[in-house]
Amino acid sequence: MAGAALLIIGTEMLDPAKADANGPLAREALAGLGIPLRLLLRVEDREESIAAALRAALETCEVVLTSGGIGPTGDDLTREAVASVLGRGIHEDAEWMGTLEARLGERGRALTELGRRQAHLIDGAGRLDNSAGLACGSFIDLGGRVVALLPGVPREFRAMLVEGVLPLVAAKFPGKPDTRTVRFTLAGLPEVQAEEVLRPWYGREGVDVSILPSHGVLRARFSLSAPPARDLAGLEGEIRAAASAGWGIHLVSDEGATLEEKVGERLLDMRWNLAAAESCTGGEVTSRIVSVPGASRYFLGGLCAYHNRAKVELLGVSESVLAEKGAVSEEVALAMVRGARARFGASCAAATTGVAGPGGGSPQKPVGTVWLAVGTPRGERTQLLTFPAERATVVDLATNYALFLLWKSLQGE
Amino acid sequence: MAGAALLIIGTEMLDPAKADANGPLAREALAGLGIPLRLLLRVEDREESIAAALRAALETCEVVLTSGGIGPTGDDLTREAVASVLGRGIHEDAEWMGTLEARLGERGRALTELGRRQAHLIDGAGRLDNSAGLACGSFIDLGGRVVALLPGVPREFRAMLVEGVLPLVAAKFPGKPDTRTVRFTLAGLPEVQAEEVLRPWYGREGVDVSILPSHGVLRARFSLSAPPARDLAGLEGEIRAAASAGWGIHLVSDEGATLEEKVGERLLDMRWNLAAAESCTGGEVTSRIVSVPGASRYFLGGLCAYHNRAKVELLGVSESVLAEKGAVSEEVALAMVRGARARFGASCAAATTGVAGPGGGSPQKPVGTVWLAVGTPRGERTQLLTFPAERATVVDLATNYALFLLWKSLQGE
C-alpha cells in the first residue's frame, strides 16, 4: 500500500505550538484515496534541512507533498532543495509568467525580479496552477513515486491540493479503497481508560485510529479502508460493538456529535428549554451551549454570578445558606439551579460552583473542588468533583462534567 | 552553531490535530542552551520510517532526540531502528533490570518477558534513568553529534530530559549563550499586517520569532541568543522600538500579558469593577475575564441574555427598542451595557450583540454583523464589526474586539 509524507516547510513552523492547517487537510484527503500519512515533517527554511527531510520521505513513501517555501522571497528554498535532491534544474514557465503578469496588471502592479520566482518550475515537472495565489506548484512523477510542491498559505494549499494534486495522485495510485469513518464522543472517562477500547486497533492494517482528549470529553475516530471488493460493514460492526461494550454510559454519541449538540437534541425532543447559572466556570457552560447553531430554539440564557452579591441579588440564593455552607456547596449549587429556572422561566437548568484556583482553596475545599447541579421537570441531581488541576483545566473539567450530568438527566439515566 | 531535531514516534501522532506536549518543552529547553530546533518529525511506528527520519536528522543536526517507542510492546521500535542506523547491537542493562524488578516487586508484580525490553540499551550508549516510569533511555555520543532516546509519556519525557539529557548536552556543546525572550500581545490587527514588523527578523542569526494568531489577538515572541560576550540589550531595544513604531495602539502588552489580564490590571488601577452582558458571544467575554486568577477582585458577573425575553426581563432593554431597531443594533448594545451596570451595580460593563450564524443573517445584517458597546465612568463607546466567518470565529472575533474596546476605554484612548 502506498504511503505519504508531508513536509511543512518554514522556520516559523518549528514552533510546535503553531497550528498547521494543511496537515489535517492533506491527511484526510489522502486517507480518502487509501494512502496513510507515514511522516509529518516540520522543516526550517534551510536548503540542507529540506533536502535531508525529502530524502527520508522518498526513502519510505510513495507520495511526498511539500507545503510552503515556493514564494518569491529569499527564504523560499523548497524548489532549490527538491531540484538538488533529484539532480534536476529549474526553469521559468513562460505560460505561468504570462498569467502572473496579467494578474498583477489587473491590480496595476508590475512583476518584480523576485516575483518571477513564482513562475519557477523544476525541470520535467508538471505545473500545478494556483487558483488562489501567485506561486505555481510542481508535480514530479518519478515512476514509483511522486513529489508535489504546494504553497503554504492554507487557502492556496487547499485549492492546489483539491484541484491539481488529488486527481493526479488518484490516477497514479488507482484502486481507491472503500472507506468509512466512525466517530465516537465519550464523556466522563479518563483517557487511559478510554484507550483500552482503542488499543487493539492501533496499527491494524486498514484501520487508522485517532483520539483527542480534552478534559473530560474525548473524541475517537476510526478511519477504515479496504480494497473495493471487501466489505467494511463487518469491521464497522465489530468496532461499534467494542465501543458500546467498553464505554457504556460514557458513550455520548456514535456519530461524532458533541456533548452540547446531544444536550440540544434531547431538549428539542422533550420540548424543554434551558438556562445556566455559573460561578467557577465563568460562562464556559453557557458558551458551549451557545456554540451549537440553532441553540436559540432551546437556550434562554446564562448568568455568571461570580460575586456572591450576584448570587443573592440575581439568582435569589439565600444569604444565610451562603454564610452557613459556603459558596462552594451542594446547597448553593441547587439554589443556583432553582434561581436560574425561576428567573429565566426555564424548564431545565445547570449550575456550577467551585474553587478554580490558583488561590481560594482550603483544606476542606482544595482547588479543584466543584459542585454541579442540574434540574429538569423529572427532578434534580448533584455531583461533587475533586480534580486538583490548573485553573483552566478545572474550568474545562467542570464544564464538561456539568454538560455530561445534564445529558444523563435528560436521558433519564 | 549546533542545531537539534526531535523525532516524535508513534502512529497515533500522525494525526496532526493531536497535540504534542514534548515538542514545545524540548524546543524551549534546547533554546536555553542556544540550540535551535531545525527539524520536528512525526514518524509512524515502523522501523524503516524511523530509520529514514533518523538519517535525515543526523545529516543536518548535532543533537537528535527521540520521543516514544521505547516501551515494552511490539510496536515500540525506536531502539531497533536507531541501532540499525548506527550499526550497533542492543543489550540488556543488568543494573536497570534490577531496578525494574525491585520497582515491580514493590507493587507485587513480576517482570514479564516483554517487560524486560524496558531495560534494553543500545551498545555503547549511556543509560538515561527514568525517575517517572519504567523504560530506561539511551544516550549515544557519536563524536560531533549525540542521539538520545526518551519515552513518549510527557511526564517521563520531561523528567528524563531535565535530569539526564540537558546536562549531558550542555557539557557536550558548551558556550551556552546569553538568552532573552521578548513577548508581545497585539489586538485588533490582521495577521498579515502584524507580520510586517516581524518579517525582517525571520531567519536572522540568534533571533527566533514565532507568532500565534487567534481571531483578533496575536501573540508574538522573540527568543534572542548570542555568545556570552555580546550584549543583547541593543538587539532587544531595536525589537522593542520596531514593535512600538509598527504596532502603535494595537500593542496591548510588551511583556506577554493577555488582553484580559491587561483589562484586569487597569480595573484594579482605577478601582473600578466590571460586569458583562452578552448575546452572540454566549458567555465567552465573561469566560475570558474569569480566566484571570484573582478576577474576583474586580469582576461581579456576566449575563448571557440569549433570548430577547432575557434581554428585557433581566437587563431592562426596552421592548420597543428591540422591536424597532432589532436585537443586533447599536441601541440594544448600549441598553445592555446600561442594564448590566445597573443590575450588577458595576462601574464598567461590556456588551455584545450580533449574528454569529450560520442562520439568522439578512441582507441588512449578514452573518458576522456584531455591535459592541462598553461603558465606564468616563463615558460610553460602541463599535460595529462585520467579519463574515464561521460561527465559532465570529464569537472569538467579537470577544477579542470587545475586550480590546474595553481596554482602550479603560486606557482613556
Coordinates of N, CA, C and O in Angstrom, one line a residue, chain A residues 11-20 23-24 27 37-44 46 48-49 51-53 55-56 59-60 75 191 195 202 208-213 221 273 279-284 286-288 290-296 299-307 309-310 313-314 343-346 357-358 391, chain B residues 11-20 23-24 27 37-44 46 48-49 51-53 55-56 59-60 75 191 195 202 208-213 221 273 279-284 286-288 290-296 299-307 309-310 313-314 343-346 357-358 391:
Chain A
T11 N 10.6 28.2 8.8 CA 11.2 28.3 10.1 C 10.2 28.5 11.2 O 10.3 28.0 12.3
E12 N 9.2 29.3 10.9 CA 8.2 29.7 11.9 C 7.4 28.4 12.3 O 6.8 28.4 13.4
M13 N 7.4 27.4 11.5 CA 6.6 26.2 11.8 C 7.4 25.3 12.8 O 6.9 24.2 13.2
L14 N 8.6 25.6 13.1 CA 9.4 24.8 14.1 C 8.9 25.1 15.5 O 9.4 24.5 16.5
D15 N 8.0 26.1 15.6 CA 7.3 26.3 16.9 C 6.2 25.3 17.0 O 5.2 25.3 16.2
P16 N 6.4 24.3 17.8 CA 5.4 23.1 17.8 C 4.0 23.6 18.2 O 3.0 22.9 17.9
A17 N 4.0 24.8 18.9 CA 2.6 25.2 19.3 C 1.9 25.9 18.2 O 0.7 26.1 18.2
K18 N 2.6 26.2 17.1 CA 2.0 26.8 15.9 C 1.1 25.8 15.2 O 1.6 24.8 14.7
A19 N -0.2 26.1 15.1 CA -1.1 25.1 14.4 C -0.8 25.1 13.0 O -0.4 26.1 12.4
D20 N -1.0 23.9 12.4 CA -0.7 23.8 11.0 C -2.1 23.3 10.3 O -2.5 22.2 10.6
G23 N -1.8 20.1 7.4 CA -1.6 18.7 7.7 C -2.9 17.9 7.9 O -3.1 16.9 7.2
P24 N -3.8 18.4 8.7 CA -5.1 17.7 8.8 C -5.8 17.5 7.5 O -6.4 16.5 7.2
R27 N -3.9 14.9 5.3 CA -4.1 13.6 5.9 C -5.5 13.0 5.5 O -5.6 11.9 5.1
L37 N -0.8 8.7 6.0 CA 0.3 9.5 6.2 C 1.3 8.8 7.1 O 0.9 8.3 8.2
R38 N 2.5 8.7 6.7 CA 3.6 8.0 7.4 C 4.5 8.9 8.1 O 5.1 8.6 9.2
L39 N 4.8 10.1 7.5 CA 5.7 11.0 8.1 C 5.1 12.4 8.0 O 4.6 12.8 6.9
L40 N 5.2 13.2 9.0 CA 4.8 14.6 9.1 C 5.9 15.4 9.6 O 6.3 15.3 10.8
L41 N 6.6 16.1 8.7 CA 7.9 16.7 9.0 C 7.8 18.2 8.9 O 7.5 18.8 7.9
R42 N 8.2 18.8 10.0 CA 8.3 20.3 10.0 C 9.8 20.6 9.9 O 10.6 20.2 10.6
V43 N 10.1 21.5 8.9 CA 11.4 21.7 8.5 C 11.7 23.2 8.4 O 10.9 23.9 7.8
E44 N 12.9 23.6 8.9 CA 13.2 25.0 8.8 C 13.5 25.4 7.3 O 13.8 24.6 6.5
R46 N 15.9 26.0 5.3 CA 17.3 25.8 5.1 C 17.5 24.7 4.1 O 16.9 23.6 4.2
E48 N 19.7 22.5 3.1 CA 20.2 21.2 3.5 C 19.2 20.4 4.3 O 19.0 19.2 4.2
S49 N 18.4 21.2 5.2 CA 17.4 20.5 6.0 C 16.3 20.0 5.2 O 15.8 18.9 5.4
A51 N 16.4 19.2 2.1 CA 16.9 18.1 1.3 C 17.0 16.8 2.1 O 16.5 15.8 1.6
A52 N 17.4 16.9 3.3 CA 17.5 15.7 4.1 C 16.2 15.2 4.4 O 16.0 13.9 4.4
A53 N 15.2 16.0 4.7 CA 13.9 15.6 5.0 C 13.2 14.9 3.8 O 12.6 13.9 3.8
R55 N 14.8 13.4 1.3 CA 15.4 12.1 1.1 C 14.8 11.1 2.0 O 14.4 10.0 1.6
A56 N 14.5 11.4 3.3 CA 13.9 10.5 4.2 C 12.5 10.2 3.7 O 12.0 9.0 3.7
E59 N 12.5 7.9 0.7 CA 13.0 6.5 1.0 C 11.9 5.6 1.5 O 11.9 4.4 1.3
T60 N 10.8 6.3 2.1 CA 9.8 5.4 2.7 C 8.4 5.6 2.2 O 7.5 4.9 2.5
D75 N 14.0 33.4 1.4 CA 13.9 32.2 2.3 C 13.0 31.2 1.7 O 12.7 30.2 2.4
E191 N -8.6 9.3 29.9 CA -8.0 8.9 28.6 C -7.5 7.5 28.6 O -7.8 6.7 27.8
E195 N -8.8 4.5 26.3 CA -7.9 3.9 25.3 C -7.9 2.4 25.3 O -7.5 1.7 24.3
Y202 N -4.9 -0.1 17.1 CA -3.7 0.7 16.7 C -2.9 -0.2 15.8 O -2.5 -1.3 16.1
D208 N -7.2 3.2 10.9 CA -6.5 4.4 11.4 C -7.3 4.9 12.6 O -8.4 5.4 12.4
V209 N -6.7 4.9 13.8 CA -7.4 5.4 14.9 C -6.8 6.7 15.4 O -5.6 6.8 15.5
S210 N -7.7 7.6 15.8 CA -7.1 8.8 16.5 C -8.0 9.1 17.7 O -9.2 8.9 17.7
I211 N -7.4 9.7 18.7 CA -8.2 10.1 19.9 C -7.8 11.5 20.3 O -6.6 11.8 20.2
L212 N -8.7 12.3 20.6 CA -8.5 13.7 21.0 C -9.1 13.9 22.4 O -10.3 14.1 22.5
P213 N -8.3 13.9 23.4 CA -8.9 14.1 24.7 C -8.9 15.6 25.1 O -8.1 16.3 24.6
R221 N -11.8 8.6 16.6 CA -12.2 8.4 15.2 C -11.5 7.1 14.7 O -10.3 6.9 14.8
N273 N -36.7 23.8 27.7 CA -35.7 24.8 27.5 C -34.8 24.9 28.6 O -35.0 24.3 29.7
S279 N -20.7 29.8 38.4 CA -19.7 30.6 39.2 C -18.3 30.3 38.7 O -17.8 30.9 37.8
C280 N -17.7 29.2 39.2 CA -16.3 28.9 38.8 C -16.1 28.7 37.3 O -15.0 29.0 36.9
T281 N -17.1 28.2 36.6 CA -16.9 28.0 35.2 C -17.0 29.3 34.4 O -16.7 29.3 33.2
G282 N -17.4 30.4 35.0 CA -17.3 31.7 34.4 C -17.9 31.9 33.0 O -17.3 32.6 32.2
G283 N -19.0 31.2 32.7 CA -19.6 31.5 31.4 C -19.3 30.4 30.4 O -19.8 30.4 29.3
E284 N -18.4 29.4 30.8 CA -18.0 28.4 29.8 C -19.1 27.4 29.5 O -19.2 27.0 28.3
T286 N -22.3 28.1 29.4 CA -23.2 28.9 28.5 C -22.6 29.0 27.1 O -23.2 28.8 26.1
S287 N -21.3 29.3 27.1 CA -20.6 29.4 25.9 C -20.6 28.1 25.0 O -20.8 28.1 23.8
R288 N -20.5 27.0 25.7 CA -20.5 25.7 25.0 C -21.9 25.4 24.4 O -22.1 24.9 23.3
V290 N -24.2 27.7 23.6 CA -24.4 28.6 22.5 C -23.6 28.3 21.3 O -23.9 28.7 20.2
S291 N -22.6 27.5 21.4 CA -21.7 27.2 20.3 C -22.4 26.3 19.2 O -22.0 26.2 18.1
V292 N -23.6 25.7 19.6 CA -24.4 24.9 18.7 C -25.3 25.8 17.9 O -26.1 26.5 18.4
P293 N -25.2 25.7 16.5 CA -26.1 26.5 15.7 C -27.5 26.2 16.1 O -27.8 25.0 16.2
G294 N -28.4 27.2 16.2 CA -29.8 26.9 16.5 C -30.1 26.8 17.9 O -31.2 26.4 18.3
A295 N -29.1 27.0 18.8 CA -29.3 26.9 20.2 C -30.4 27.8 20.7 O -31.0 27.6 21.8
S296 N -30.7 28.9 19.9 CA -31.7 29.8 20.3 C -33.1 29.1 20.4 O -34.0 29.7 21.1
F299 N -32.3 27.5 24.2 CA -31.5 28.1 25.3 C -32.0 29.6 25.5 O -32.1 30.4 24.6
L300 N -32.3 29.9 26.8 CA -32.8 31.2 27.2 C -31.7 32.1 27.5 O -31.7 33.3 27.2
G301 N -30.7 31.6 28.3 CA -29.6 32.5 28.7 C -28.8 31.9 29.9 O -29.2 30.9 30.4
G302 N -27.8 32.6 30.2 CA -27.0 32.1 31.4 C -26.5 33.3 32.2 O -26.3 34.4 31.7
L303 N -26.5 33.0 33.5 CA -26.0 34.0 34.4 C -24.7 33.5 35.0 O -24.7 32.5 35.6
C304 N -23.7 34.3 34.9 CA -22.4 34.0 35.6 C -22.4 34.9 36.9 O -22.2 36.1 36.8
A305 N -22.8 34.3 38.0 CA -22.9 35.0 39.3 C -21.6 34.9 40.0 O -21.5 34.0 40.9
Y306 N -20.6 35.6 39.5 CA -19.2 35.4 40.0 C -19.1 35.9 41.5 O -18.6 35.2 42.3
H307 N -19.6 37.1 41.7 CA -19.6 37.6 43.0 C -20.8 37.1 43.8 O -21.9 36.9 43.3
R309 N -22.7 38.6 45.7 CA -23.8 39.6 45.7 C -24.7 39.2 44.5 O -25.9 39.3 44.5
A310 N -24.1 38.8 43.4 CA -24.9 38.5 42.2 C -25.6 37.2 42.4 O -26.8 37.0 42.0
E313 N -28.6 38.6 44.6 CA -29.5 39.5 44.1 C -30.1 39.1 42.7 O -31.2 39.3 42.4
L314 N -29.3 38.4 41.9 CA -29.8 38.0 40.6 C -30.3 36.6 40.5 O -31.0 36.2 39.6
R343 N -35.7 32.6 37.4 CA -35.5 33.9 36.8 C -35.6 33.9 35.2 O -36.1 34.9 34.6
F344 N -35.2 32.8 34.6 CA -35.2 32.7 33.2 C -36.6 32.1 32.7 O -36.9 32.1 31.5
G345 N -37.3 31.5 33.7 CA -38.5 30.8 33.3 C -38.2 29.6 32.5 O -38.8 29.3 31.4
A346 N -37.2 28.8 32.9 CA -36.7 27.7 32.1 C -37.1 26.4 32.7 O -37.2 26.3 34.0
G357 N -9.1 28.0 41.5 CA -7.7 28.3 41.8 C -7.1 29.4 40.9 O -7.9 30.0 40.2
P358 N -5.8 29.7 41.0 CA -4.9 29.0 41.9 C -5.1 29.4 43.4 O -4.8 28.6 44.3
R391 N -6.1 26.2 36.9 CA -7.4 26.9 36.7 C -8.2 26.6 35.5 O -9.3 26.2 35.5
Chain B
T11 N 2.4 6.0 15.8 CA 1.5 6.1 14.7 C 0.3 7.0 15.1 O -0.2 7.8 14.2
E12 N 0.0 7.0 16.3 CA -1.2 7.9 16.7 C -0.8 9.4 16.6 O -1.6 10.3 16.5
M13 N 0.6 9.7 16.5 CA 1.0 11.1 16.4 C 1.0 11.6 15.0 O 1.2 12.8 14.7
L14 N 0.6 10.7 14.0 CA 0.5 11.1 12.6 C -0.8 11.9 12.4 O -1.1 12.4 11.3
D15 N -1.6 11.9 13.5 CA -2.8 12.8 13.5 C -2.3 14.2 13.8 O -2.0 14.5 14.9
P16 N -2.3 15.1 12.8 CA -1.7 16.4 13.0 C -2.5 17.2 14.1 O -1.9 18.1 14.7
A17 N -3.7 16.8 14.3 CA -4.5 17.5 15.3 C -4.2 17.1 16.7 O -4.5 17.8 17.6
K18 N -3.5 16.0 16.8 CA -3.1 15.5 18.1 C -2.0 16.4 18.7 O -0.9 16.5 18.1
A19 N -2.2 17.0 19.8 CA -1.2 17.9 20.4 C 0.0 17.1 20.9 O -0.2 15.9 21.4
D20 N 1.1 17.7 20.8 CA 2.3 17.0 21.3 C 2.9 17.9 22.4 O 3.4 19.0 22.1
G23 N 7.3 18.4 22.2 CA 7.9 19.3 21.3 C 8.2 20.7 21.9 O 9.3 21.2 21.9
P24 N 7.1 21.3 22.4 CA 7.3 22.7 23.0 C 8.3 22.7 24.1 O 9.2 23.6 24.2
R27 N 11.9 22.1 22.7 CA 12.3 23.3 21.9 C 12.8 24.4 22.9 O 13.8 25.0 22.7
L37 N 15.8 24.3 17.3 CA 15.2 23.2 16.7 C 15.1 23.4 15.2 O 14.6 24.4 14.7
R38 N 15.7 22.4 14.4 CA 15.7 22.6 13.0 C 14.7 21.6 12.3 O 14.2 21.9 11.2
L39 N 14.4 20.5 12.9 CA 13.5 19.5 12.3 C 12.6 19.0 13.4 O 13.1 18.6 14.5
L40 N 11.3 18.9 13.2 CA 10.4 18.4 14.1 C 9.6 17.3 13.3 O 8.8 17.6 12.5
L41 N 9.9 16.1 13.6 CA 9.5 15.0 12.7 C 8.5 14.0 13.4 O 8.9 13.5 14.5
R42 N 7.3 13.9 12.9 CA 6.4 12.9 13.5 C 6.4 11.7 12.6 O 6.3 11.8 11.4
V43 N 6.7 10.5 13.2 CA 7.0 9.3 12.5 C 6.2 8.1 13.0 O 6.0 8.0 14.2
E44 N 5.6 7.4 12.1 CA 4.8 6.2 12.5 C 5.7 5.1 13.1 O 6.9 5.1 13.0
R46 N 7.2 2.3 12.6 CA 7.6 1.4 11.6 C 9.1 1.6 11.5 O 9.6 2.7 11.3
E48 N 11.5 1.1 9.3 CA 12.1 1.8 8.1 C 11.8 3.3 8.2 O 12.7 4.1 7.8
S49 N 10.7 3.7 8.6 CA 10.3 5.1 8.7 C 11.1 5.8 9.8 O 11.6 6.9 9.6
A51 N 14.0 4.8 10.9 CA 15.4 4.9 10.4 C 15.6 6.0 9.4 O 16.6 6.7 9.5
A52 N 14.7 6.2 8.5 CA 14.9 7.2 7.4 C 14.8 8.6 8.1 O 15.6 9.5 7.8
A53 N 13.9 8.8 9.1 CA 13.9 10.1 9.7 C 15.1 10.3 10.5 O 15.6 11.5 10.6
R55 N 18.1 9.2 9.9 CA 19.2 9.6 9.0 C 19.2 11.0 8.6 O 20.2 11.7 8.5
A56 N 17.9 11.5 8.3 CA 17.8 12.9 7.9 C 18.2 13.8 9.1 O 18.9 14.8 8.9
E59 N 22.0 13.9 9.5 CA 22.6 14.6 8.4 C 22.7 16.1 8.7 O 23.6 16.7 8.2
T60 N 21.7 16.6 9.4 CA 21.6 18.1 9.5 C 21.8 18.6 10.9 O 21.9 19.8 11.1
D75 N 5.1 -2.8 19.2 CA 5.2 -1.6 18.3 C 6.1 -0.5 18.8 O 6.2 0.6 18.3
E191 N -3.4 39.4 10.8 CA -2.0 38.7 10.9 C -1.1 39.3 9.9 O 0.1 39.6 10.2
E195 N 2.5 40.9 10.8 CA 3.7 40.3 10.4 C 4.7 41.2 9.7 O 5.9 40.9 9.7
Y202 N 12.8 37.3 10.7 CA 12.8 35.8 10.4 C 14.1 35.4 9.8 O 14.7 36.0 8.9
D208 N 14.9 34.1 17.1 CA 13.9 33.1 16.8 C 12.5 33.7 17.0 O 12.2 34.1 18.1
V209 N 11.7 33.9 15.9 CA 10.5 34.6 16.0 C 9.3 33.6 15.9 O 9.4 32.7 15.0
S210 N 8.3 33.7 16.7 CA 7.1 33.0 16.5 C 5.9 33.8 16.7 O 5.9 34.8 17.5
I211 N 4.8 33.5 16.0 CA 3.6 34.3 16.1 C 2.4 33.4 16.2 O 2.4 32.4 15.5
L212 N 1.5 33.6 17.1 CA 0.3 32.8 17.3 C -0.9 33.7 17.1 O -1.2 34.4 18.1
P213 N -1.5 33.6 16.0 CA -2.7 34.5 15.8 C -4.0 33.7 16.3 O -4.0 32.5 16.2
R221 N 6.5 36.3 19.8 CA 7.6 36.0 20.7 C 8.9 36.1 20.0 O 9.1 35.5 18.9
N273 N -15.0 48.3 39.0 CA -15.4 46.9 38.8 C -16.2 46.7 37.5 O -16.6 47.7 36.8
S279 N -24.8 38.6 24.2 CA -25.8 37.8 23.4 C -25.0 36.9 22.5 O -24.8 35.7 22.9
C280 N -24.6 37.3 21.3 CA -24.0 36.4 20.4 C -22.7 35.7 20.9 O -22.4 34.6 20.4
T281 N -22.0 36.4 21.8 CA -20.7 35.7 22.3 C -21.0 34.7 23.3 O -20.1 34.0 23.7
G282 N -22.2 34.6 23.8 CA -22.7 33.5 24.6 C -21.9 33.1 25.8 O -21.7 32.0 26.1
G283 N -21.3 34.1 26.5 CA -20.6 33.8 27.7 C -19.1 33.8 27.5 O -18.3 33.7 28.5
E284 N -18.6 34.0 26.3 CA -17.2 34.0 26.0 C -16.4 35.1 26.6 O -15.3 35.0 27.1
T286 N -17.3 36.8 29.3 CA -17.3 36.5 30.8 C -16.2 35.5 31.1 O -15.4 35.6 32.0
S287 N -16.2 34.4 30.3 CA -15.3 33.3 30.5 C -13.8 33.8 30.4 O -13.0 33.4 31.2
R288 N -13.6 34.7 29.4 CA -12.2 35.2 29.3 C -11.8 36.0 30.5 O -10.6 36.0 31.0
V290 N -12.9 35.8 33.5 CA -12.8 35.0 34.7 C -11.6 34.1 34.6 O -11.1 33.6 35.6
S291 N -11.0 33.9 33.4 CA -9.8 33.0 33.2 C -8.6 33.6 33.9 O -7.6 32.9 34.1
V292 N -8.7 34.9 34.3 CA -7.5 35.5 35.0 C -7.6 35.2 36.5 O -8.6 35.6 37.1
P293 N -6.6 34.6 37.1 CA -6.6 34.4 38.5 C -6.8 35.7 39.3 O -6.2 36.7 38.9
G294 N -7.7 35.7 40.3 CA -7.9 36.9 41.0 C -9.0 37.8 40.4 O -9.1 38.9 40.9
A295 N -9.6 37.4 39.4 CA -10.6 38.2 38.7 C -11.7 38.6 39.7 O -12.5 39.6 39.5
S296 N -11.9 37.8 40.8 CA -13.0 38.1 41.7 C -12.8 39.5 42.4 O -13.7 40.0 42.9
F299 N -14.4 41.6 39.1 CA -15.5 41.1 38.2 C -16.7 40.7 39.1 O -16.5 39.8 40.0
L300 N -17.8 41.2 38.8 CA -19.0 40.9 39.5 C -19.8 39.8 38.9 O -20.3 38.9 39.6
G301 N -19.8 39.8 37.6 CA -20.6 38.7 36.9 C -21.0 39.1 35.5 O -20.7 40.2 35.1
G302 N -21.6 38.1 34.8 CA -22.0 38.3 33.4 C -23.3 37.7 33.2 O -23.6 36.7 33.8
L303 N -24.1 38.4 32.3 CA -25.4 37.8 32.0 C -25.3 37.5 30.5 O -25.1 38.4 29.7
C304 N -25.6 36.3 30.1 CA -25.8 36.0 28.7 C -27.3 36.0 28.4 O -28.0 35.1 28.8
A305 N -27.8 37.1 27.9 CA -29.2 37.2 27.6 C -29.4 36.8 26.2 O -29.5 37.6 25.2
Y306 N -29.5 35.5 26.0 CA -29.5 34.9 24.6 C -30.9 35.2 24.0 O -31.0 35.6 22.9
H307 N -31.9 34.9 24.8 CA -33.3 35.1 24.3 C -33.7 36.5 24.6 O -33.3 37.1 25.6
R309 N -36.3 37.7 25.6 CA -37.1 37.8 26.9 C -36.1 38.1 28.0 O -36.4 38.9 28.9
A310 N -34.9 37.5 28.0 CA -33.9 37.7 29.0 C -33.3 39.1 28.9 O -33.0 39.7 29.9
E313 N -36.3 41.2 30.5 CA -36.6 41.0 31.9 C -35.4 41.1 32.8 O -35.5 41.5 33.9
L314 N -34.2 40.6 32.3 CA -33.1 40.6 33.2 C -32.1 41.7 33.0 O -31.3 42.0 33.9
R343 N -27.9 46.4 37.0 CA -28.3 45.2 37.7 C -27.2 44.7 38.6 O -27.4 44.1 39.6
F344 N -25.9 44.7 38.1 CA -24.8 44.2 38.9 C -24.2 45.3 39.8 O -23.4 45.0 40.6
G345 N -24.6 46.5 39.6 CA -24.1 47.6 40.4 C -22.6 47.8 40.1 O -21.7 48.0 40.9
A346 N -22.3 47.7 38.8 CA -20.9 47.8 38.3 C -20.5 49.1 37.7 O -21.3 49.8 37.1
G357 N -24.4 33.3 13.3 CA -24.6 32.4 12.2 C -24.6 31.0 12.7 O -24.6 30.7 13.9
P358 N -24.7 29.9 11.8 CA -24.8 30.1 10.4 C -26.1 30.7 9.9 O -26.2 31.3 8.8
R391 N -19.4 30.5 12.7 CA -19.9 30.8 14.0 C -18.8 31.0 15.1 O -18.8 32.0 15.8

